[in-house]
Amino acid sequence: MATHYIFITGGVVSSLGKGIIAASIGAILKARKMNITIMKLDPYINVDPGTMNPTQHGEVFVTEDGAETDLDLGHYERFIQNKMTRYNNFTTGSIYSEVLKKERKGDYLGKTIQVIPHITNEIKNRIIKGSKNYELALIEIGGTVGDIESLPFLEAIRQMAVDLGRKNVIYIHLTLVPYLNVTKEIKTKPTQHSVKELLSIGIQPDILICRSAHEVSKNAKEKIALFCNVSEKAVISLKDVNSIYKIPKLLNLQKIDDFICERFNIIAPAANLSEWDQVIYNEENSKNKVTIGIVGKYVELPDAYKSVIEALKHGGLKTKTKIKIKFINSQDVEKKGVSLLHNLNGILVPGGFGNRGILGKIISVRYAREKNIPYFGICLGMQIALIEFAQNVLGMKDANSTEFVPKCKYPIITLIKKWIDKNGKTKIKNKRGNLGGTMKLGSQICILTENSLSKKLYGKNTIKERHRHRYEVNLILLKKIEKYGLLISGRSKNDKLVEIIELLDHPWFIACQFHPEFTSTPICGHPLFIGFIKAAKKNNITI
Ligand code: GLN
């Protein structure tokens, strides 16, 4: 099957939401029953985002097959509901390391290795490999046109139109159309310049998506079409909206999908967007409101918790509840105390790494446990819950994780050196090895405990959830803890490690070693997030 390609570039400024737009176009095409995939090409030199600071780059999204990827892949999964894989995201760094590996092996037979054709060929190969067996592939190019870094990617996608035939390729360019408050008008010049920049590297866009604070009028569309050499119906206005889930409908109303189908000569049924209409309806008809406190250390950049935020919102969509999120820096809890946790319907401690702010998280979990506030711990949030329980319920004052106190007396969380991976293979961890690539990553099977709340929420015995951590619960110390009203409600199938814990004598206290936020979607939600929001709704704040 010949794949059709849609390449999406961005211009004028960064952060225009290219990922969400790619995902939204994907959602419409999926609703037209097309077999599609989406890829993200990142121009930075890091081999993957795994070791990048979340406050700079946002969350690291983990795929089912265990790849650490750009957060845009989270949008793709939430919008098109296909599972992404390690082939859906690659960086300049990974391209170069592959080319250099081949060069060392002598694969290039002594040739001079150059950006064109060696780097561009590798990029094209990866695009083709990732899109194999799909009718249509949407390829998002990270960065902004004009950046030095993205040039090899743009050159590669330019070549693809020559290789595959222009009729099999569509270029979409996303630009900003600023609105001048003083003169009360929108300005098309930056879009014209951005298209000129693209043309200078040989790419004529077919569709322009114009992000603007206001609707782009028919007149402005005509002008942009004329100056940028595109058809008028291919100039799409994308005004700011209060929910990202409205974007598929907005694009569909302007017939972007009809344009794509006509251009590729694809006959597909009209898009049935009723599921998205329902999402928007639920969002707009949410009666109750809850405030959830996220106690973390990367709170200055909410993108660091993108999937958690979205999964909470999905929990709200499924229960007709408006979610207000209060970000709380765990170090502030250490300095200012629990008053920061007042007036919350629920407390969530998300994943994280390293020592900073751990005490503030322990204080927050204790507060939730003692004050009967619904608590949801994710990955680090589960490890902290166990540390807090051992310290304050069992009186093991020196209980900790060896990640924070390497020689602690009671290492309730520890680095296990030997473990079984998702394929049943025994893996040995090397403490002194590289930081990249030493984690338990990806989907693993977990068996839920009879009569547990977790099992009730999931409504099944066996689940599959994604992991990203190095440390595990120490099973030797666990035996003691279980007697004090803490239930192990899920264990990994292969090595019986702790996957979920819950407190018996508490309105809602669940913490898991995996990341449920990665599998939540606006259409289906996620059982743990839905359960948490329902419990938060019941928690009438008294403080
Ligand atoms: N730092 C902890 C570990 O490596 C938790 C990781 C996480 O929260 N993703 O096990």
Coordinates of C-alpha atoms in Angstrom, one line a residue, residues 56 66 102 121 136 152 244 260-261 280 289 300 314 320 345 384 412 435 471:
Q56 CA 12.6 22.8 30.1
G66 CA 8.8 1.5 26.5
K102 CA 27.2 2.9 10.3
N121 CA 18.5 9.6 3.8
L136 CA -1.8 8.1 5.6
P152 CA 18.0 18.7 7.5
I244 CA -8.2 21.8 22.9
I260 CA -6.9 16.5 2.0
C261 CA -9.1 13.7 0.6
I280 CA -17.4 19.1 24.4
K289 CA -16.2 21.8 40.7
E300 CA 6.8 26.1 37.3
H314 CA -10.9 13.4 31.5
K320 CA -19.4 16.1 34.7
N345 CA -10.8 18.2 47.4
I384 CA 6.4 8.4 49.1
I412 CA 11.5 0.5 52.0
L435 CA 21.5 7.4 33.3
Y471 CA 13.4 1.9 42.2

